[in-house]
PDB file of C-alpha atoms in Angstrom:
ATOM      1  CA  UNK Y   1     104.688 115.989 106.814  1.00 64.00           C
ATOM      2  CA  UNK Y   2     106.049 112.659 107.258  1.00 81.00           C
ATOM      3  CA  UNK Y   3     103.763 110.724 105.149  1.00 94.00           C
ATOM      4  CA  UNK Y   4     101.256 107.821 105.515  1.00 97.00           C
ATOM      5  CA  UNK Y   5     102.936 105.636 108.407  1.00 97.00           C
ATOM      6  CA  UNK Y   6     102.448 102.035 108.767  1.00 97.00           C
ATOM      7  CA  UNK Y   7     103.233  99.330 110.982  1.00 97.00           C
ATOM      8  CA  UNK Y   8     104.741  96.782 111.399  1.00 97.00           C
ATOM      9  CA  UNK Y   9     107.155  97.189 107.799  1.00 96.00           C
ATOM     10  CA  UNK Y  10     107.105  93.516 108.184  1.00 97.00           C
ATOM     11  CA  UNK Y  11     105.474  90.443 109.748  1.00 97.00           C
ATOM     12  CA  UNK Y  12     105.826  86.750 109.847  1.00 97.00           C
ATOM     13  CA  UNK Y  13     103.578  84.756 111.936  1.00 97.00           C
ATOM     14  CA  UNK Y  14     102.114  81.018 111.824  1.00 97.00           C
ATOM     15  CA  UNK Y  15      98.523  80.119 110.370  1.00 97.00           C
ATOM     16  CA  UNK Y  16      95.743  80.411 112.719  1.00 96.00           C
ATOM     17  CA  UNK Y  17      97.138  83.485 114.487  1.00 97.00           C
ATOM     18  CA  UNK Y  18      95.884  87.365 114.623  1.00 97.00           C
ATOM     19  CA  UNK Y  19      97.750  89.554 112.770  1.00 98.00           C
ATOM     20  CA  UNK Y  20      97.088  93.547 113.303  1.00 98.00           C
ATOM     21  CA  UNK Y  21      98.686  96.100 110.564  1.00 98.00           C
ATOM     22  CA  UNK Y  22      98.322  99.894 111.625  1.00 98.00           C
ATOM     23  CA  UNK Y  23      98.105 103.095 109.956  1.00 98.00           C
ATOM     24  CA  UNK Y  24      98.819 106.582 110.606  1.00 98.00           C
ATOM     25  CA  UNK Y  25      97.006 108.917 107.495  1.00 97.00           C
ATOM     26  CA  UNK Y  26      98.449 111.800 106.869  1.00 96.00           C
ATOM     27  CA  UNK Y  27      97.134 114.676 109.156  1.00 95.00           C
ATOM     28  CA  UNK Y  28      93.839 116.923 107.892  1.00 93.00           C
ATOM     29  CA  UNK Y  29      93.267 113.799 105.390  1.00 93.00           C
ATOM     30  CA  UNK Y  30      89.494 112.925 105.289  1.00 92.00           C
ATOM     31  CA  UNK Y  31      89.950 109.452 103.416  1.00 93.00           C
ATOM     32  CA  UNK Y  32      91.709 106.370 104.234  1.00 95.00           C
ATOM     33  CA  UNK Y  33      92.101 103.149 101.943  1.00 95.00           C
ATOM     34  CA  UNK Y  34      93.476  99.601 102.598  1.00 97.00           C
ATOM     35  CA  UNK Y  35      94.919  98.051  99.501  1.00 96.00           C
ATOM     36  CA  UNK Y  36      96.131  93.976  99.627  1.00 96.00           C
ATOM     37  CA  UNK Y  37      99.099  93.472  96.597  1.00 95.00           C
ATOM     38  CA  UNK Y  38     100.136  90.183  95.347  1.00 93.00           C
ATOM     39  CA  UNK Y  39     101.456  89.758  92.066  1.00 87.00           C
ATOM     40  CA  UNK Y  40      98.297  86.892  91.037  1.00 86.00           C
ATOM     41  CA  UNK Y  41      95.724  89.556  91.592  1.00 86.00           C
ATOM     42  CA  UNK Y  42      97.707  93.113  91.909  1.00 86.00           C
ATOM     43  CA  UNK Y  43      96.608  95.883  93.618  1.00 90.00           C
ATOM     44  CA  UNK Y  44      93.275  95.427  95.287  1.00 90.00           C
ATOM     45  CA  UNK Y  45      91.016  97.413  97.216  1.00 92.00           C
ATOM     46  CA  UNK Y  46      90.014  96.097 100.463  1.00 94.00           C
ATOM     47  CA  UNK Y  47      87.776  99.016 102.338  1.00 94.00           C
ATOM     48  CA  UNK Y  48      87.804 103.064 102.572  1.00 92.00           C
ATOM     49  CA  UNK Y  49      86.540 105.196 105.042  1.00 93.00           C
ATOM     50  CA  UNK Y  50      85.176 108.853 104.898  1.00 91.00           C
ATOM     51  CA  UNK Y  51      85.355 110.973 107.960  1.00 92.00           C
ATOM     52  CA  UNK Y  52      86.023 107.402 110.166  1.00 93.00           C
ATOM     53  CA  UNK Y  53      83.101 106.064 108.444  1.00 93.00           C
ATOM     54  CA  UNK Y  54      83.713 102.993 106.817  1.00 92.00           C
ATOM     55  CA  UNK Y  55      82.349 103.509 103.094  1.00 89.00           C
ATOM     56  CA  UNK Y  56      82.493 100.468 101.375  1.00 87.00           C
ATOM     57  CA  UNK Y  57      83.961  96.986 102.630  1.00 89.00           C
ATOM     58  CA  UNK Y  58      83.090  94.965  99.533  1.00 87.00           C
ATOM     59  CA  UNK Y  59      86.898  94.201  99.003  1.00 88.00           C
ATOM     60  CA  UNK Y  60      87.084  92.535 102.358  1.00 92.00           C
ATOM     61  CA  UNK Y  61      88.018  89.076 101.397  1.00 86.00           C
ATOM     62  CA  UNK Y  62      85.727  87.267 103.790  1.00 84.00           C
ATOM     63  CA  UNK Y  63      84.819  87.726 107.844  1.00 90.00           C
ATOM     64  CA  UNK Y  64      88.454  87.018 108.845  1.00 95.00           C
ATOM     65  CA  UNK Y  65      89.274  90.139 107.988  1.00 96.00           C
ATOM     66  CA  UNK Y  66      87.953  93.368 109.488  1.00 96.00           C
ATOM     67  CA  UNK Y  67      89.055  97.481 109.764  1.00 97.00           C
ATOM     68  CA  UNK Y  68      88.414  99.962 112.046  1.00 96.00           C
ATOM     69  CA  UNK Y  69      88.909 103.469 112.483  1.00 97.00           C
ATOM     70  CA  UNK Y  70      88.444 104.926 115.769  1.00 96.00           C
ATOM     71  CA  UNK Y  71      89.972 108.694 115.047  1.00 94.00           C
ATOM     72  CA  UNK Y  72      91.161 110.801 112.060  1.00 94.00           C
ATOM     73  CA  UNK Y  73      94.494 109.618 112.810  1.00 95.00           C
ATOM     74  CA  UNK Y  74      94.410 106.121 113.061  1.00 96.00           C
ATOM     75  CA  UNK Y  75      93.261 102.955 111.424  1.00 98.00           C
ATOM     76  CA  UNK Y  76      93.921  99.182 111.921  1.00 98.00           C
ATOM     77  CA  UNK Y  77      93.316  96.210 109.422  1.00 98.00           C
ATOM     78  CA  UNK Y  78      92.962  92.696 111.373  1.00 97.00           C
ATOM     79  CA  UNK Y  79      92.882  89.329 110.250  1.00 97.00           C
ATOM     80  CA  UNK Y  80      92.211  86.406 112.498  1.00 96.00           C
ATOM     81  CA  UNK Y  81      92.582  83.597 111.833  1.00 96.00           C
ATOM     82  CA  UNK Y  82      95.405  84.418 109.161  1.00 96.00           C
ATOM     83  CA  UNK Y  83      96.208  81.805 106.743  1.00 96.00           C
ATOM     84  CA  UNK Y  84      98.890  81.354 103.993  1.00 96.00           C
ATOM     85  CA  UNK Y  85      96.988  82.630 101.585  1.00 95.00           C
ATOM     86  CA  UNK Y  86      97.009  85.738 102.983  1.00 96.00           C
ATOM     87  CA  UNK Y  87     100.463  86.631 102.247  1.00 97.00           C
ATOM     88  CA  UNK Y  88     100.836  89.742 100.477  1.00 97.00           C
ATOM     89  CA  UNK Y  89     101.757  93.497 100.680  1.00 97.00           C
ATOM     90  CA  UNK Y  90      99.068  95.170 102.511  1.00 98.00           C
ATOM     91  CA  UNK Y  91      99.050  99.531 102.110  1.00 98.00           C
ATOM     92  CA  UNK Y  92      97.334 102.002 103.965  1.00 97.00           C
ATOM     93  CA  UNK Y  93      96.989 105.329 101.592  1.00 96.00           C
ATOM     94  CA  UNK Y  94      94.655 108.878 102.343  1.00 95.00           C
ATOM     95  CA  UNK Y  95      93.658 111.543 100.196  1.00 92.00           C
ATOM     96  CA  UNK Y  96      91.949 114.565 101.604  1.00 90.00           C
ATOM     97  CA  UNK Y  97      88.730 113.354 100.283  1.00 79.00           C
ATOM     98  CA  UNK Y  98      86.685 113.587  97.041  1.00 70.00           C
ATOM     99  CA  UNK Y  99      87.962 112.733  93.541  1.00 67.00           C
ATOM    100  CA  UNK Y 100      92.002 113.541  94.679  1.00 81.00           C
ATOM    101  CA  UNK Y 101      95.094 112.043  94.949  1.00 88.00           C
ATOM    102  CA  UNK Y 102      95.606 108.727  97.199  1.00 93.00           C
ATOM    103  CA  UNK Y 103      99.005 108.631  99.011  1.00 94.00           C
ATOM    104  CA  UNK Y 104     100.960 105.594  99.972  1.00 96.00           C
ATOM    105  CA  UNK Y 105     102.424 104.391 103.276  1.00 96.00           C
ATOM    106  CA  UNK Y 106     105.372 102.013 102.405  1.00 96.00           C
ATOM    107  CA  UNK Y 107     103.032  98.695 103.044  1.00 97.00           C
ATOM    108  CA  UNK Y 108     103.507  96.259 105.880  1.00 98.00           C
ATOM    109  CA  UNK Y 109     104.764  92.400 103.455  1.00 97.00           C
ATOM    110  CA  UNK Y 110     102.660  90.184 105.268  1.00 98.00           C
ATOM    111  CA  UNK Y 111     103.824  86.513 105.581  1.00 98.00           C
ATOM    112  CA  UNK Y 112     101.965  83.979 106.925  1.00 97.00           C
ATOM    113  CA  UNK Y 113     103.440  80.258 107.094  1.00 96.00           C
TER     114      UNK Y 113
ATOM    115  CA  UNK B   1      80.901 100.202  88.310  1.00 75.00           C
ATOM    116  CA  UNK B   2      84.098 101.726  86.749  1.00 80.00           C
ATOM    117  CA  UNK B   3      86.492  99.242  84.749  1.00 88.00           C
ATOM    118  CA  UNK B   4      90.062 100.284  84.182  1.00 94.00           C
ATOM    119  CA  UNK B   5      92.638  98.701  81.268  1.00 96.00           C
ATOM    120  CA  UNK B   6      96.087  98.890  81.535  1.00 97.00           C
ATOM    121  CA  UNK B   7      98.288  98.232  78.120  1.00 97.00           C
ATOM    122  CA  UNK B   8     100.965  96.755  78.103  1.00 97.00           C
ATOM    123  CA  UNK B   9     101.946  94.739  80.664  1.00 96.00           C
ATOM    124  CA  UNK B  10     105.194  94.774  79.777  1.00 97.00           C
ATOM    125  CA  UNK B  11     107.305  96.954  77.803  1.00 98.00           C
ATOM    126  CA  UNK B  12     111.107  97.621  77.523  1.00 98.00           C
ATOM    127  CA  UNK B  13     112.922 100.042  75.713  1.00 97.00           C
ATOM    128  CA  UNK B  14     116.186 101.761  75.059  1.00 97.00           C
ATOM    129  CA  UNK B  15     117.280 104.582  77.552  1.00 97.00           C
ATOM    130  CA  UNK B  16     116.757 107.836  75.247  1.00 97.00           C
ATOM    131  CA  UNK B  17     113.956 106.176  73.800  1.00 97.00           C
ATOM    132  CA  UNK B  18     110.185 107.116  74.334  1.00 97.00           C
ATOM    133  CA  UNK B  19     107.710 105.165  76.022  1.00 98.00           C
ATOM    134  CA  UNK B  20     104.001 105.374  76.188  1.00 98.00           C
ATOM    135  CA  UNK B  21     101.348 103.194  78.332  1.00 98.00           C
ATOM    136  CA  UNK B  22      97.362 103.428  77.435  1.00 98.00           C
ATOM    137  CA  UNK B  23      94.795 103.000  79.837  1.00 98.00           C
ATOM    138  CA  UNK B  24      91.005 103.101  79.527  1.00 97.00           C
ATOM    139  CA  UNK B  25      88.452 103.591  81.194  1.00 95.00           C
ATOM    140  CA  UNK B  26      84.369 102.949  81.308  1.00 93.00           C
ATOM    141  CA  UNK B  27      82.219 105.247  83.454  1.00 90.00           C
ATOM    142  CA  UNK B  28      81.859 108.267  82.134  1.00 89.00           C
ATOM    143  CA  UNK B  29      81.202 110.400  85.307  1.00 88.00           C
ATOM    144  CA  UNK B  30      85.017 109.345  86.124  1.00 90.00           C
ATOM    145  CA  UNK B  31      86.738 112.700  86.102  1.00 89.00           C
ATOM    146  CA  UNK B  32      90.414 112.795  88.253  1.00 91.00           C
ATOM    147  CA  UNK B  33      92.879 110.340  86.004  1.00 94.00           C
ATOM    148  CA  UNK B  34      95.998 109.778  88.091  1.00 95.00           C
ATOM    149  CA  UNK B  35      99.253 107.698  87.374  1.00 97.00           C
ATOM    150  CA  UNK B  36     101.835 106.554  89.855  1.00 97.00           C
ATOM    151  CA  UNK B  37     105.241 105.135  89.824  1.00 98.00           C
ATOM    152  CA  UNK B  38     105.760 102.034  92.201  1.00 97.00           C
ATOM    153  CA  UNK B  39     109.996 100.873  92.286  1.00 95.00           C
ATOM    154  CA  UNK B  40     111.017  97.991  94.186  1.00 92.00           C
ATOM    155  CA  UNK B  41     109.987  97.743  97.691  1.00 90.00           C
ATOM    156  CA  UNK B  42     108.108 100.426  98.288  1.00 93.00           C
ATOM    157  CA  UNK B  43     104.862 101.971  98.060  1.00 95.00           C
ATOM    158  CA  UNK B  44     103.028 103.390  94.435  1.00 96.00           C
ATOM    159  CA  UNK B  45     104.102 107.566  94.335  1.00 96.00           C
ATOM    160  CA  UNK B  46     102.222 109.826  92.481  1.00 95.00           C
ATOM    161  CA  UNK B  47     103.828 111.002  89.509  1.00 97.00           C
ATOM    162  CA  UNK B  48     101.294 112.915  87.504  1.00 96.00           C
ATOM    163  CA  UNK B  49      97.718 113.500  87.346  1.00 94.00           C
ATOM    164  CA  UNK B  50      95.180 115.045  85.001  1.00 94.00           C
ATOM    165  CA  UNK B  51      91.592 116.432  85.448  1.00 89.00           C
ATOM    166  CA  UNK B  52      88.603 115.994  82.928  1.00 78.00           C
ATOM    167  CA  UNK B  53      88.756 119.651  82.415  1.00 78.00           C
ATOM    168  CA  UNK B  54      92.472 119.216  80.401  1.00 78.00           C
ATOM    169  CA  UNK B  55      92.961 117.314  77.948  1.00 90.00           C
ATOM    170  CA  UNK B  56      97.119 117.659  78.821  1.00 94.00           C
ATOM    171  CA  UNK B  57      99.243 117.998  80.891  1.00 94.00           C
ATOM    172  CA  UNK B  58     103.413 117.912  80.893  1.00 95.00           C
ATOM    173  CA  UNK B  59     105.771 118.127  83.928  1.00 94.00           C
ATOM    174  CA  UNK B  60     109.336 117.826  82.355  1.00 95.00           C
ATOM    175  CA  UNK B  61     109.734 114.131  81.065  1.00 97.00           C
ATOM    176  CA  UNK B  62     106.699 112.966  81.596  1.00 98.00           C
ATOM    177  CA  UNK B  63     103.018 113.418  79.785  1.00 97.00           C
ATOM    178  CA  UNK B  64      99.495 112.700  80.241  1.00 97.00           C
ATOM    179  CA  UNK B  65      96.827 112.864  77.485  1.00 96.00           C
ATOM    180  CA  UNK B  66      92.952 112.805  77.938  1.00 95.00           C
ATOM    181  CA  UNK B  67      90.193 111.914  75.349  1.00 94.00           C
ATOM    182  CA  UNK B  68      87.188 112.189  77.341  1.00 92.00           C
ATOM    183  CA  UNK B  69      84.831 111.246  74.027  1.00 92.00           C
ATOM    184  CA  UNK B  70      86.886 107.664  73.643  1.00 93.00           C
ATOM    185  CA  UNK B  71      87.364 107.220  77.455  1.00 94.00           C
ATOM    186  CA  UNK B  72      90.773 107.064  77.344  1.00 94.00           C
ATOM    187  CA  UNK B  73      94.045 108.264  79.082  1.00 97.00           C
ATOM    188  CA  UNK B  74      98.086 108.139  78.317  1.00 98.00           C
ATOM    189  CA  UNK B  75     101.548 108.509  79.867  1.00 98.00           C
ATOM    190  CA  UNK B  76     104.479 109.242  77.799  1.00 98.00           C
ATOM    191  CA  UNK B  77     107.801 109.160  79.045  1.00 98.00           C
ATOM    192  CA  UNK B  78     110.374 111.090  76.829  1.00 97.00           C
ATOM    193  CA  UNK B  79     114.450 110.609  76.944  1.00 97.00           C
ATOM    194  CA  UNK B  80     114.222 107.377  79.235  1.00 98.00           C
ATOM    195  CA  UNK B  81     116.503 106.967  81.972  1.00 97.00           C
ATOM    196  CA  UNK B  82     117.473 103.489  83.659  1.00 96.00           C
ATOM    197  CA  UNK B  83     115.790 105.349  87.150  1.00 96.00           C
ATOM    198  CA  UNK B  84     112.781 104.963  85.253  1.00 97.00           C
ATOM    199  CA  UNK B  85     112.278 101.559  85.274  1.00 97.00           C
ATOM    200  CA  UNK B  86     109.736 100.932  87.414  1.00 97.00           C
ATOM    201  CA  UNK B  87     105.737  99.774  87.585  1.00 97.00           C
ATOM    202  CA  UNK B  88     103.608 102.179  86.394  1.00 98.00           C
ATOM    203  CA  UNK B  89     100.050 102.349  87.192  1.00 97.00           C
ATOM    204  CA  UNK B  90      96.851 103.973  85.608  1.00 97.00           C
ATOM    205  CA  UNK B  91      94.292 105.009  87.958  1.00 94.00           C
ATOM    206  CA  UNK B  92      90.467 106.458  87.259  1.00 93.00           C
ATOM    207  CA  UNK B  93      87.833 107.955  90.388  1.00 89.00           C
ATOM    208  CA  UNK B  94      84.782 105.969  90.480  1.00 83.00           C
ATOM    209  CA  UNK B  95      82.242 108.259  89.544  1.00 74.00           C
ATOM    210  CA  UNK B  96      79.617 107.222  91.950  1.00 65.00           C
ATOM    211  CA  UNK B  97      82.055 107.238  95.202  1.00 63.00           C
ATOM    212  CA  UNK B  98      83.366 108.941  97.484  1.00 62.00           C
ATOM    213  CA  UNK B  99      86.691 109.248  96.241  1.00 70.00           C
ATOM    214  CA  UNK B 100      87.456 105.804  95.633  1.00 84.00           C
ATOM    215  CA  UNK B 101      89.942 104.991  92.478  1.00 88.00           C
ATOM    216  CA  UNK B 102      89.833 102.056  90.261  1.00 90.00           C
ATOM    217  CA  UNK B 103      93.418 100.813  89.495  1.00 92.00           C
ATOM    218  CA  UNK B 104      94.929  99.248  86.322  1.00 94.00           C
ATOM    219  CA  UNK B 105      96.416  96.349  86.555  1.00 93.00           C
ATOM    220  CA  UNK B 106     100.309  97.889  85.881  1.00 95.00           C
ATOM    221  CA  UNK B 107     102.956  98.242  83.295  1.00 97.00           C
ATOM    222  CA  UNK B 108     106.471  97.199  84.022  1.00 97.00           C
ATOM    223  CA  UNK B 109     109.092  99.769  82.645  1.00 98.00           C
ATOM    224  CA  UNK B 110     112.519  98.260  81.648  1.00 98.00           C
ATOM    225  CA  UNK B 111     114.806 100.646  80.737  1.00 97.00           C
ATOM    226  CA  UNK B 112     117.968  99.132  79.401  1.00 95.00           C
ATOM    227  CA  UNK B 113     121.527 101.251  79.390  1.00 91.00           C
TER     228      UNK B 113
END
């Protein structure tokens, strides 16, 4: 298997403009996390869904961000407008669901000037 | 909600020598205690994991111990190697999820020649 895949590995773009990250769970996974790491705050969770479903958002830093997960094997975090304060290492992860192991994409290091 | 504490922050030691990081946790429906290894630029990797049915478990250099009574969990690293150096995090489920896991905040590992 070749792993959680994200995109883009990196990104640099100006305040004020949309900034889409994708992920690609591993296949038969049931769960799928977006984390946000900076080295203030560490390693935070932002939402998870179960089955698509979108469990719990209460990491979502405020309305300019949003997820969605329209299949089993795909998932997008957005943020519009960005600002420079969101600037940080942002990883997708799955587990097959339940109380199990969480596995890492390599993170898209988000930069916004 | 769950709580998870991560001790040290910081810790260096000699390569040969041992090192162990303590984490803790509060809810006591938590019962999947992961810990993963996150090097430079990439993405946290599972290294070891224990269920609240063991109370250890070894996979050549590396150890976990669970006390489920005290609510606590530890990784011990024997014969250090400089590839070790790393951050290291603790990890507990959220009892009441779906699968969710409450992070530590992370140890850095220096492990000096």
């Amino acid at each position: 298997d070749a792993g959680v895949i994200q995109s883009p590995r990196h990104e640099v773009t100006e305040m004020g403009q949309e900034v889409t990250l994708r992920c690609k769970p591993i296949s038969g996974h049931n769960s799928l996390f977006w984390y946000r790491q900076t080295m203030m705050r560490g390693l935070e969770l932002l939402i998870y869904f179960n089955n698509n479903v979108p469990i719990d958002d209460s990491g979502m830093p405020e309305d300019r961000f949003s997820a969605k997960m329209p299949n089993a094997s795909f998932s997008t975090l957005k943020i519009q407008p960005s600002e420079p304060r969101d600037s940080a290492v942002y990883f997708c992860a799955s587990s097959p669901g339940g109380a199990d192991t969480q596995y890492f994409g390599p993170g898209t290091r988000l930069t916004v000037l | 909600g769950e709580n998870v504490e991560q001790h040290p922050s910081t810790l260096s030691v000699q390569e040969g020598d041992s090192a162990v990081i303590k984490c803790t946790y509060s809810d006591s429906a938590s019962n999947y205690f992961p810990w993963y290894k996150q090097e430079l630029g990439k993405g946290p990797q599972l290294i070891i994991d224990i269920r609240s049915n063991v109370g250890e478990k070894k996979d050549q250099r590396i150890a976990v111990t669970l006390n489920k009574t005290a609510k606590h969990f530890s990784l011990h690293i024997t014969e250090t190697q400089p590839e070790d150096s790393a951050v290291y995090f603790c990890a507990a489920s959220d009892g009441g999820s779906q699968g969710n896991l409450i992070f530590g905040k992370g140890t850095k590992l220096s492990v000096k020649p």
